[in-house]
Short mmCIF file of C-alpha atoms in Angstrom, two decimals:
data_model
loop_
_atom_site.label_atom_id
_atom_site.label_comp_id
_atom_site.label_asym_id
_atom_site.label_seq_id
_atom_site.Cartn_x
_atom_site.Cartn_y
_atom_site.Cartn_z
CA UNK A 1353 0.00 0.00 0.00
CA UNK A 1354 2.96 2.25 1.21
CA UNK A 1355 4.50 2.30 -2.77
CA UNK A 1356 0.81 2.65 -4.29
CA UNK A 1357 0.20 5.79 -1.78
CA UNK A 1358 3.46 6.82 -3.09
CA UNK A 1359 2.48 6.78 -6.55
CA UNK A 1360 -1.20 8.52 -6.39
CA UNK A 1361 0.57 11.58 -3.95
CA UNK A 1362 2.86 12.19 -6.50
CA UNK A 1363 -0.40 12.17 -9.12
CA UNK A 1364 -1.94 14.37 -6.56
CA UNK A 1365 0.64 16.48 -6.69
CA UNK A 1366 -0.35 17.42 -10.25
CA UNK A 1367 -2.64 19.90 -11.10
CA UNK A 1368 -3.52 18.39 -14.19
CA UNK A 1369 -4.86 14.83 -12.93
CA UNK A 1370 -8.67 14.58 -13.77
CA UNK A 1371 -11.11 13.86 -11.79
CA UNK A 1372 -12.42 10.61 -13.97
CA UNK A 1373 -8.95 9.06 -13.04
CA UNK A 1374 -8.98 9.65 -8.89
CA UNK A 1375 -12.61 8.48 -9.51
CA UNK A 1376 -11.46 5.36 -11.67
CA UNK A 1377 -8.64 4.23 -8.99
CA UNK A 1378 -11.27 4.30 -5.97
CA UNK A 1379 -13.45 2.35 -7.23
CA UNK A 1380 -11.28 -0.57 -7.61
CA UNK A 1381 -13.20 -3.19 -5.85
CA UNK A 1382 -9.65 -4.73 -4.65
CA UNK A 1383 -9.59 -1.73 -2.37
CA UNK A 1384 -9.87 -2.72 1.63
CA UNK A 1385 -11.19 -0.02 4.32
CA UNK A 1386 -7.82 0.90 5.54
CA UNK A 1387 -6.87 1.58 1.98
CA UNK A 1388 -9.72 3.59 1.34
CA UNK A 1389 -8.58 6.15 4.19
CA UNK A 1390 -4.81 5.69 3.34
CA UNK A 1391 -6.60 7.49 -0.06
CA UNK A 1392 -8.45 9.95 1.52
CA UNK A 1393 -5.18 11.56 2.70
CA UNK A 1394 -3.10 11.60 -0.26
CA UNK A 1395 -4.62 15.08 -1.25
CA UNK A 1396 -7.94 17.00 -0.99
CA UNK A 1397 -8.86 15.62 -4.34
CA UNK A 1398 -8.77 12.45 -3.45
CA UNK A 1399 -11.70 13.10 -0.51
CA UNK A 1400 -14.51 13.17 -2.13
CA UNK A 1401 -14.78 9.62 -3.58
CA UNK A 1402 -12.66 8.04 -0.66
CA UNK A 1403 -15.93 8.94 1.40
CA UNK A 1404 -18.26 7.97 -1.15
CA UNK A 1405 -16.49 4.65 -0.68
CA UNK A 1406 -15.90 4.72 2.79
CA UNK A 1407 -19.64 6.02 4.00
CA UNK A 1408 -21.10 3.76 1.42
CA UNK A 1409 -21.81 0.83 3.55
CA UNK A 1410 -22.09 0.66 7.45
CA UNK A 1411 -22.32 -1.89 10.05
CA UNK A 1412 -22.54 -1.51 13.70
CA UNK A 1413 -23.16 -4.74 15.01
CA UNK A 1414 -22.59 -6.15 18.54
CA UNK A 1415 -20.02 -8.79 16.85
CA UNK A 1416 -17.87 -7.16 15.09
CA UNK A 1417 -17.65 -3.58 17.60
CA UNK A 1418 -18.10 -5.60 20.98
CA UNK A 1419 -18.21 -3.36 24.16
CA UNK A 1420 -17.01 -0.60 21.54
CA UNK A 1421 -20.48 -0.03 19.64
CA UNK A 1422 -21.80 2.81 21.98
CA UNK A 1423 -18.60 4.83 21.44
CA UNK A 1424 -19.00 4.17 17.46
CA UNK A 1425 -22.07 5.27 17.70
CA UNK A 1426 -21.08 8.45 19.32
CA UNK A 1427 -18.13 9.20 17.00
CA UNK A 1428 -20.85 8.39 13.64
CA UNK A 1429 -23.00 11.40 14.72
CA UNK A 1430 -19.79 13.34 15.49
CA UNK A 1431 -18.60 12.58 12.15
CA UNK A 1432 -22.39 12.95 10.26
CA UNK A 1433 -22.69 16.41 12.99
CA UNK A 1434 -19.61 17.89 11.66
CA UNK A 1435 -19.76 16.68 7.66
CA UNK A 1436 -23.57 16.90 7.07
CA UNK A 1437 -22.66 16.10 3.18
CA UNK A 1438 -21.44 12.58 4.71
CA UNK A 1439 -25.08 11.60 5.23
CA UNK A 1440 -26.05 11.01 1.46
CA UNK A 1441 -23.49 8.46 1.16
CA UNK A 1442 -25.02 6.40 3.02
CA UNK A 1443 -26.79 3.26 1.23
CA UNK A 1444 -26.48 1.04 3.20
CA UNK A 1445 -26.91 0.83 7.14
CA UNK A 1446 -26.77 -2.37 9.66
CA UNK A 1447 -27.24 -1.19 13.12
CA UNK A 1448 -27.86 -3.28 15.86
CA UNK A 1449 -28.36 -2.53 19.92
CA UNK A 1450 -27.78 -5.21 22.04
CA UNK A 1451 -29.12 -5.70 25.73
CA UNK A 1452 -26.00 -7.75 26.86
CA UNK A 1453 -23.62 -4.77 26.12
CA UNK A 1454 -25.42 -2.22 28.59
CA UNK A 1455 -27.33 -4.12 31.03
CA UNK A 1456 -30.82 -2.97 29.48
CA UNK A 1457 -33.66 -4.77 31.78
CA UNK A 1458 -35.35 -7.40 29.72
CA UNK A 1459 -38.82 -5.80 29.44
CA UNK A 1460 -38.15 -2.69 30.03
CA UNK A 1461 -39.94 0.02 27.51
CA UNK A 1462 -38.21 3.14 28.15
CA UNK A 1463 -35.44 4.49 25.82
CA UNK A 1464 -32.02 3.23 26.74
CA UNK A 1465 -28.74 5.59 25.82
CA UNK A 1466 -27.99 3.61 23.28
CA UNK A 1467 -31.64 3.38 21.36
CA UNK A 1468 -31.24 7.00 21.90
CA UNK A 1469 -27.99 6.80 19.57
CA UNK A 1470 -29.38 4.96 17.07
CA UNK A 1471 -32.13 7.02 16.61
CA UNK A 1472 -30.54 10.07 16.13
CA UNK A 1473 -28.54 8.28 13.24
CA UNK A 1474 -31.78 6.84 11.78
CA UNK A 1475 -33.23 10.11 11.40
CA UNK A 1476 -29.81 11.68 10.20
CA UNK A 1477 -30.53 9.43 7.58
CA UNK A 1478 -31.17 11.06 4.06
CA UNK A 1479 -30.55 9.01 0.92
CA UNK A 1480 -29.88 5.41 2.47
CA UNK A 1481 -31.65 2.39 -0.01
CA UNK A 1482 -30.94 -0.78 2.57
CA UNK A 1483 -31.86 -0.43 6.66
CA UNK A 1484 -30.88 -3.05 9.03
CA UNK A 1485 -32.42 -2.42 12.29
CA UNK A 1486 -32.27 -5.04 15.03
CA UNK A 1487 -32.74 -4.36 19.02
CA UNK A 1488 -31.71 -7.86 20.45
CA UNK A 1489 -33.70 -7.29 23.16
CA UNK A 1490 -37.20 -8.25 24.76
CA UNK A 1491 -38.24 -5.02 25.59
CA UNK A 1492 -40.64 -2.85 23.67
CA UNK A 1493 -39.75 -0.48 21.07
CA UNK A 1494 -38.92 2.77 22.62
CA UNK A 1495 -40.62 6.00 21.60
CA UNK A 1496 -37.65 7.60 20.23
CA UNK A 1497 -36.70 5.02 17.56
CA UNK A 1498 -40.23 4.47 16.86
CA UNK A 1499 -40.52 7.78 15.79
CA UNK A 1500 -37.31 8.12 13.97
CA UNK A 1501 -37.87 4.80 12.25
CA UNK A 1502 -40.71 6.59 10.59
CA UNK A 1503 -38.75 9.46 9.39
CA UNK A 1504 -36.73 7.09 7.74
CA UNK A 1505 -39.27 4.41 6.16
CA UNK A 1506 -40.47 7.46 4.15
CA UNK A 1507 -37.77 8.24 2.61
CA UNK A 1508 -38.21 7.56 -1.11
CA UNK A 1509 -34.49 5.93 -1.41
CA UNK A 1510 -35.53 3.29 0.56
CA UNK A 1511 -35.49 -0.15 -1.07
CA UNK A 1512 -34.80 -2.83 1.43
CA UNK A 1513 -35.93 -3.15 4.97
CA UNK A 1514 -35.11 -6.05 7.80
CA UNK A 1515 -36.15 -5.71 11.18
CA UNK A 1516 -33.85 -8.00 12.92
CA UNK A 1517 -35.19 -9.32 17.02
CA UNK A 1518 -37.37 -6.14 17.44
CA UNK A 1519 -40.53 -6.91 19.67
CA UNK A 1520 -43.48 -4.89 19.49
CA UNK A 1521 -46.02 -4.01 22.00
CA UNK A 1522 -48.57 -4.26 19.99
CA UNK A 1523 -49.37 -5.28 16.63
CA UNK A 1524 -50.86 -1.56 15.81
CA UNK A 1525 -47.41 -0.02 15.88
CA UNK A 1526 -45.82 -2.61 13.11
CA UNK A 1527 -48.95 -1.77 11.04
CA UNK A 1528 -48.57 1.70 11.27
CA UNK A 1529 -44.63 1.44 10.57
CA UNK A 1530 -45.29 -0.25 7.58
CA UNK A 1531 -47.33 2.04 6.45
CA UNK A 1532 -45.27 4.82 6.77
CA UNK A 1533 -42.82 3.30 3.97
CA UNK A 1534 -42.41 4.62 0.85
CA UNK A 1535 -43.77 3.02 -1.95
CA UNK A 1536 -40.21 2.58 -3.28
CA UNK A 1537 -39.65 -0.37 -1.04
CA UNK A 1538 -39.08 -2.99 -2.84
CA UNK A 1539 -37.62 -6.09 0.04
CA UNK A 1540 -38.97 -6.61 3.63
CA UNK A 1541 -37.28 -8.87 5.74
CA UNK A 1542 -38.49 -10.08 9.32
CA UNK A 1543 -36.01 -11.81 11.16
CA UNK A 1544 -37.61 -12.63 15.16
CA UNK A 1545 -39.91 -9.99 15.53
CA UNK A 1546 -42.52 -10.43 17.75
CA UNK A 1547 -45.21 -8.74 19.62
CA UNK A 1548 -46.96 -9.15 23.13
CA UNK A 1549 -49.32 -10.91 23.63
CA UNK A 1550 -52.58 -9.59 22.05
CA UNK A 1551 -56.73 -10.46 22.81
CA UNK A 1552 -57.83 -9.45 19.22
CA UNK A 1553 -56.60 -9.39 16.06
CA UNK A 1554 -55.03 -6.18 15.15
CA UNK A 1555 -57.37 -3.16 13.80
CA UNK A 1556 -56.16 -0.23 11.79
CA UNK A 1557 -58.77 2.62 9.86
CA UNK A 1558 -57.36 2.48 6.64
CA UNK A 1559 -58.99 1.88 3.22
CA UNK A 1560 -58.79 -1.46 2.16
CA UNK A 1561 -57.95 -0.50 -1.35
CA UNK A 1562 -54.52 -2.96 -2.38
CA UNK A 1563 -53.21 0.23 -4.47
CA UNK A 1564 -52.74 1.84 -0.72
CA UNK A 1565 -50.76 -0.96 0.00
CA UNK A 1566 -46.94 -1.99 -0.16
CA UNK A 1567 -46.26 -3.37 -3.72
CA UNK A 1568 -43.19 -5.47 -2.31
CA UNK A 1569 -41.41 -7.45 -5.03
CA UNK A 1570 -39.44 -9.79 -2.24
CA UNK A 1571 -40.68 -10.71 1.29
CA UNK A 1572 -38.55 -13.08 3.57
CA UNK A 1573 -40.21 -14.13 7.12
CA UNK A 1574 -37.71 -16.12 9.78
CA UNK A 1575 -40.12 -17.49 11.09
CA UNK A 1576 -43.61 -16.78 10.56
CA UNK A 1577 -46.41 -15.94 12.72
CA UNK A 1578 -49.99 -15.13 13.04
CA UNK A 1579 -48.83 -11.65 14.08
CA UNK A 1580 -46.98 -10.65 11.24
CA UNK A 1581 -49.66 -12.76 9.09
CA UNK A 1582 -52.06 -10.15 9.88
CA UNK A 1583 -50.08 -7.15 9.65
CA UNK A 1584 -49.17 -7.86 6.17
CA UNK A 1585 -52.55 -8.78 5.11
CA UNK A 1586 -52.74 -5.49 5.84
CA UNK A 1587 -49.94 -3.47 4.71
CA UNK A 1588 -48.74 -5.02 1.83
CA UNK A 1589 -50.79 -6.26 -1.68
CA UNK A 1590 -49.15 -10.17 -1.15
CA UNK A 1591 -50.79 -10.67 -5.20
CA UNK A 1592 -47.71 -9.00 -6.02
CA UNK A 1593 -44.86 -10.79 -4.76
CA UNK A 1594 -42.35 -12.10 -6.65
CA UNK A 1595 -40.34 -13.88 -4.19
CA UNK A 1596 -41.07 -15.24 -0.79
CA UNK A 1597 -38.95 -16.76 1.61
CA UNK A 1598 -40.59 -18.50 4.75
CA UNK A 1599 -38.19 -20.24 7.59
CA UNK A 1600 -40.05 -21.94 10.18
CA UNK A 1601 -38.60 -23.94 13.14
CA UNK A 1602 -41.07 -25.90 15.55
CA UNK A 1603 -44.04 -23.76 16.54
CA UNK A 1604 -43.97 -21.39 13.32
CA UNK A 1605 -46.71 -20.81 11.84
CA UNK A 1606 -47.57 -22.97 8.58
CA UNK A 1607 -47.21 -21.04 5.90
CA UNK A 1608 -50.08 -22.00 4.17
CA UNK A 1609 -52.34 -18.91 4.75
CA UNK A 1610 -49.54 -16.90 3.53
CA UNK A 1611 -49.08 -18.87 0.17
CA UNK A 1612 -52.60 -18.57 -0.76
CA UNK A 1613 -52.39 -15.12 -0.46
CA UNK A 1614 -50.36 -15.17 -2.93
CA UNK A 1615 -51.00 -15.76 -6.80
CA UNK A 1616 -47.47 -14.16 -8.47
CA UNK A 1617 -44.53 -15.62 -7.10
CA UNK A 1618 -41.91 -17.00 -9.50
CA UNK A 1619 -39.05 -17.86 -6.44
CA UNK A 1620 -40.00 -19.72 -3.42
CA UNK A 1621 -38.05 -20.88 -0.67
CA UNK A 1622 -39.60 -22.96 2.66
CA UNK A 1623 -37.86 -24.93 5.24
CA UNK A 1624 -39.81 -27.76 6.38
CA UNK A 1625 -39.37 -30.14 9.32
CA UNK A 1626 -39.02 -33.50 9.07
CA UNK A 1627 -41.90 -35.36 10.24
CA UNK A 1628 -41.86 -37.44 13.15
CA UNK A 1629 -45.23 -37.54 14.80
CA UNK A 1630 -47.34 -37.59 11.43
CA UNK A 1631 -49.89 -34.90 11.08
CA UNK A 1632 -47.70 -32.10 10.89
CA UNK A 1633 -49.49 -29.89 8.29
CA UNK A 1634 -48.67 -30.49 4.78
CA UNK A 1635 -48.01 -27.44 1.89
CA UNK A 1636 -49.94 -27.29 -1.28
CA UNK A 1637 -48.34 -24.89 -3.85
CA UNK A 1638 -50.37 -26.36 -6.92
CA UNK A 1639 -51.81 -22.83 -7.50
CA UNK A 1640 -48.64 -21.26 -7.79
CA UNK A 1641 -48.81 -21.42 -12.11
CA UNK A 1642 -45.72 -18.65 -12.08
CA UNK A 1643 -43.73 -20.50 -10.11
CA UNK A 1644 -39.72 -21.06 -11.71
CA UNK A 1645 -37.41 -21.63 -8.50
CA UNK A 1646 -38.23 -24.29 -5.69
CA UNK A 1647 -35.79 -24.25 -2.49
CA UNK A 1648 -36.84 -26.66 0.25
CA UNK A 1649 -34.58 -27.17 3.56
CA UNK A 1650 -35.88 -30.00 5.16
CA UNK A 1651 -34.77 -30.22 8.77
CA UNK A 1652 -34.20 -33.79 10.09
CA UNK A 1653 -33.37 -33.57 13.35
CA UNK A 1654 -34.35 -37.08 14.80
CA UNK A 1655 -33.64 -40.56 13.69
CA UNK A 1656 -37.00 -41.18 12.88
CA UNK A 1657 -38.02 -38.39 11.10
CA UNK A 1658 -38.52 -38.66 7.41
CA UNK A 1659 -39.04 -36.42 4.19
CA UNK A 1660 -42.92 -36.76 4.26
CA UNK A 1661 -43.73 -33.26 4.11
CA UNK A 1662 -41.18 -32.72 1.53
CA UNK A 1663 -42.73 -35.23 -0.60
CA UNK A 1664 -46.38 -34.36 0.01
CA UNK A 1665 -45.53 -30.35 -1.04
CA UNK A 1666 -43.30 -31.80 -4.26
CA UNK A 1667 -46.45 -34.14 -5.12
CA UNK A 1668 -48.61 -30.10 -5.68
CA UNK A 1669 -45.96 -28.63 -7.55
CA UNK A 1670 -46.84 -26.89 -10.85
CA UNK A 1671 -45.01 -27.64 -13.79
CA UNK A 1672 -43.99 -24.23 -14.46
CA UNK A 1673 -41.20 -24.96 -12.35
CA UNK A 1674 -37.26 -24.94 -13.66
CA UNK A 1675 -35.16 -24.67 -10.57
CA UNK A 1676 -35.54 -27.25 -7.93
CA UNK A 1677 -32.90 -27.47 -4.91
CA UNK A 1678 -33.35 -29.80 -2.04
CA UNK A 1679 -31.44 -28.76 1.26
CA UNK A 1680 -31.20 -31.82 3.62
CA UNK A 1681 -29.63 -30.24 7.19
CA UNK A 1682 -29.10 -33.44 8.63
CA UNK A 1683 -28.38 -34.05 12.47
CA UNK A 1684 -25.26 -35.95 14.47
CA UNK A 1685 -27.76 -38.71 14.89
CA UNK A 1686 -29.97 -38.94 11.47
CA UNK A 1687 -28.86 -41.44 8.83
CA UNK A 1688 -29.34 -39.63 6.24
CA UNK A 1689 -28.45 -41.90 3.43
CA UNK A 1690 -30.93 -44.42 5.34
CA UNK A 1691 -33.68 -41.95 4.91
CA UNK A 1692 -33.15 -40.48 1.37
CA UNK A 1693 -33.49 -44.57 0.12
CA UNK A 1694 -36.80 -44.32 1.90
CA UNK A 1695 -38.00 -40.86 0.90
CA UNK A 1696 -38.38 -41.89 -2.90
CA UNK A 1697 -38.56 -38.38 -4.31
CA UNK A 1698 -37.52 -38.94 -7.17
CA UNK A 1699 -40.49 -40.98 -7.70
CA UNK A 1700 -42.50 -38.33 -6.67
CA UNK A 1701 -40.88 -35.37 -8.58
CA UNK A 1702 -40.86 -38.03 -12.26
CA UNK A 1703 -44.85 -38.45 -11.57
CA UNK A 1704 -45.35 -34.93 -10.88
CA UNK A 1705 -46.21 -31.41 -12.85
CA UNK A 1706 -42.73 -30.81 -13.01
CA UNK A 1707 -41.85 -31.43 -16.95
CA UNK A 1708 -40.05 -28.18 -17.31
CA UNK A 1709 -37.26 -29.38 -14.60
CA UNK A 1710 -33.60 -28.49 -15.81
CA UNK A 1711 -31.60 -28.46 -13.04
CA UNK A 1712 -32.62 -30.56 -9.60
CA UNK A 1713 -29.78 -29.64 -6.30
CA UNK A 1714 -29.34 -32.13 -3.94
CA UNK A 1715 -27.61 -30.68 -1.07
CA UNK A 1716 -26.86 -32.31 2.43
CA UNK A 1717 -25.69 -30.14 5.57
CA UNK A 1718 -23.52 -31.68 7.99
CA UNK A 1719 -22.62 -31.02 11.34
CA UNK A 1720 -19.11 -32.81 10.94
CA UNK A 1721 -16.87 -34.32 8.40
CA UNK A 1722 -17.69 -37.58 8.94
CA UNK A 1723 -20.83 -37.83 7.53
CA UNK A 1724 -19.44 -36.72 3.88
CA UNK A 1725 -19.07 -38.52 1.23
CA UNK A 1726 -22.80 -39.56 -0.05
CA UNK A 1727 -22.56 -38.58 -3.60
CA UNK A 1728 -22.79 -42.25 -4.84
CA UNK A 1729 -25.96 -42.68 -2.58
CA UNK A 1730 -27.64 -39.79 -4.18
CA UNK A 1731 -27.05 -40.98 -7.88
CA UNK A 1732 -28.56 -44.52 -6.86
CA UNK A 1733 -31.59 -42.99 -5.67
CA UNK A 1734 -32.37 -40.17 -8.06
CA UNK A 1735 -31.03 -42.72 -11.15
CA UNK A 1736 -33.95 -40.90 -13.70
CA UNK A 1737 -32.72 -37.12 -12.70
CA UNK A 1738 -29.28 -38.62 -13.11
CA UNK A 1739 -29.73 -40.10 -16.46
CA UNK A 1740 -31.44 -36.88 -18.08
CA UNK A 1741 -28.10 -34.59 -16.59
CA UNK A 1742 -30.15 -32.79 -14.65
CA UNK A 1743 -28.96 -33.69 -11.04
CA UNK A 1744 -26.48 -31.74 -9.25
CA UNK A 1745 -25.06 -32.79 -5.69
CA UNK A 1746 -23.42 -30.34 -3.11
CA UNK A 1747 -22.36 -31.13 0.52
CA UNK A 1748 -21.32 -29.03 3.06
CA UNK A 1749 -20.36 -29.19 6.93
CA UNK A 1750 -22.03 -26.51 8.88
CA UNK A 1751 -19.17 -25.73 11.35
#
């Protein structure tokens, strides 16, 4: 880096370098953070797009600043306080408050120092297109961040949204969050959020017109409840998704409801669980007639557990589908070479809809080594999908 700096101060030095060129060497994508200030000290020129760079993307996370997030935090509205033009750089922001780093009571509703913080850089905000906002805490959302969240969800830059472990005290405020976005938003993604409990279902006045509504393109749910089930019924027109991506573990909803809401999606991704007691409830996507892109994790996390579910939801698929990927996460104790010879999918997939298949993904998650080494096992018992050259096999361990 040292020769490199060498080189562009003795460019800088130049009165005659253009702009296009200091422009053209900071956007090399090879370029780490640390060389990114190293450039924005060569020379005043070289400031502008150094920040642009620099300011671009930002993450304050618990895991990567530790017991030093609060004191980022502080410095970022020092920084955005004393360089107001800093604030349309920003595209991208991941910000995250965690209970563990201040002692926050579990519970507790009122505004903590360090929600305090984060809302003054959410409303600071001005141009940013992706918003990462996660609490990590049980408590309510305080009334500070509430109201600087929707300052931000209007702004017409806004693209993609995740709410990441936020709980709600009531399903009235999501609802009214949502609808405070801009109708720019493209991608919502809930990961944990959660409200108290509630006697009734949640009631907002609004028109029930669906051109009042969110027209999301992408909406990705980890997991899903009845709670956000009936906020988006209500916030967003669902006819218009594109792509959905639901995650349940044990106790999420069934995603049923949600699918046939839905009428437009060409990408769909579910994780199942493998069944062990029988009447879990099965999937039907057989409506689905725009469907391209299957993804299915099937949990098996017990030696008895089987693919049934799997099976069942591959049995209603439509035969507009092109992509298919199976993703097996497979437990220390599951034999999961024992239970892919039962499963007989590819029975199930041959006799199906599916004619327009092209590529099928078979791909096993391990929780050690030892358990690789199954690719011969999954040609013997997809032989058809073998023989046409559409199977593809992929194993990984999950460390």
């Amino acid at each position: 880096m040292s020769r490199l700096a060498a080189v562009w101060g003795h460019l800088a030095g130049s009165a005659t370098i253009p702009q296009e060129l200091i422009d053209l060497i900071i956007s090399d994508t090879d370029l780490d953070e640390d060389s990114l200030k190293s450039c924005a000290l060569v020379a005043h020129s070289f400031l502008p797009s150094s920040q642009k760079r620099l300011f671009a993307k930002l993450v304050l996370e618990p895991h990567r600043c530790g017991p030093k997030i609060k004191a980022r935090l502080q410095r970022l509205i020092q920084v955005l306080t004393a360089s107001p033009h800093i604030m349309r750089h920003i595209r991208e922001l991941h910000v995250i408050a965690d209970s563990e780093i201040e002692g926050i009571t579990v519970g507790a509703s009122l505004p903590s120092p360090q929600s305090c913080l984060v809302s003054t850089i959410v409303t600071m905000l001005t141009n940013v297109e992706t918003l990462l906002l996660g609490l990590n805490w049980e408590a309510e959302v305080p009334r500070d961040l509430d109201e600087a969240m929707r300052t931000c969800l209007a702004l017409p830059s806004l693209r993609t949204l995740c709410f990441s472990y936020i709980h709600f005290g009531n399903a009235t405020t999501l609802i009214s969050l949502l609808r405070c976005c801009s109708p720019t938003l493209d991608t919502v993604t809930f990961l944990c959020v959660t409200v108290a409990n509630e006697p009734e279902s949640p009631t907002v006045s609004c028109t029930d017109a669906t051109d009042t509504r969110l027209q999301l393109s992408s909406l990705n749910l980890v997991p899903l409840n009845q709670f956000q089930l009936e906020c988006l019924e209500q916030t967003v027109d669902l006819r218009q998704l594109r792509r959905l991506c639901v995650k349940n573990s044990w106790g999420g909803l069934p995603p049923q409801p949600l699918l046939d809401a839905t009428a437009n999606i060409t990408h769909l991704e579910l994780t199942l669980n493998g069944d062990v007691i029988g009447h879990l409830p099965s999937v039907s996507i057989h409506h689905l007639r725009r469907l391209r892109a299957l993804h299915i994790t099937i949990r098996l996390l017990y030696p008895r557990e089987d693919c049934t579910l799997a099976a069942k939801l591959l049995s209603t698929a439509p035969d507009t589908i092109e992509n298919l990927e199976l993703e097996f996460r497979v437990a220390f104790e599951v034999d999961f070479c024992a239970i892919l010879r039962c499963a007989n999918l590819e029975f199930v997939i041959v006799t199906s809809e599916m004619r327009s298949l092209r590529r099928v993904l078979v791909a096993p998650i391990y929780p050690c080594p030892v358990f690789t080494g199954v690719s011969h096992t999954v040609q013997e018992t997809f032989p058809e999908l073998n023989r046409r050259g559409i199977l593809e096999f992929r194993e990984t361990v999950h460390k």
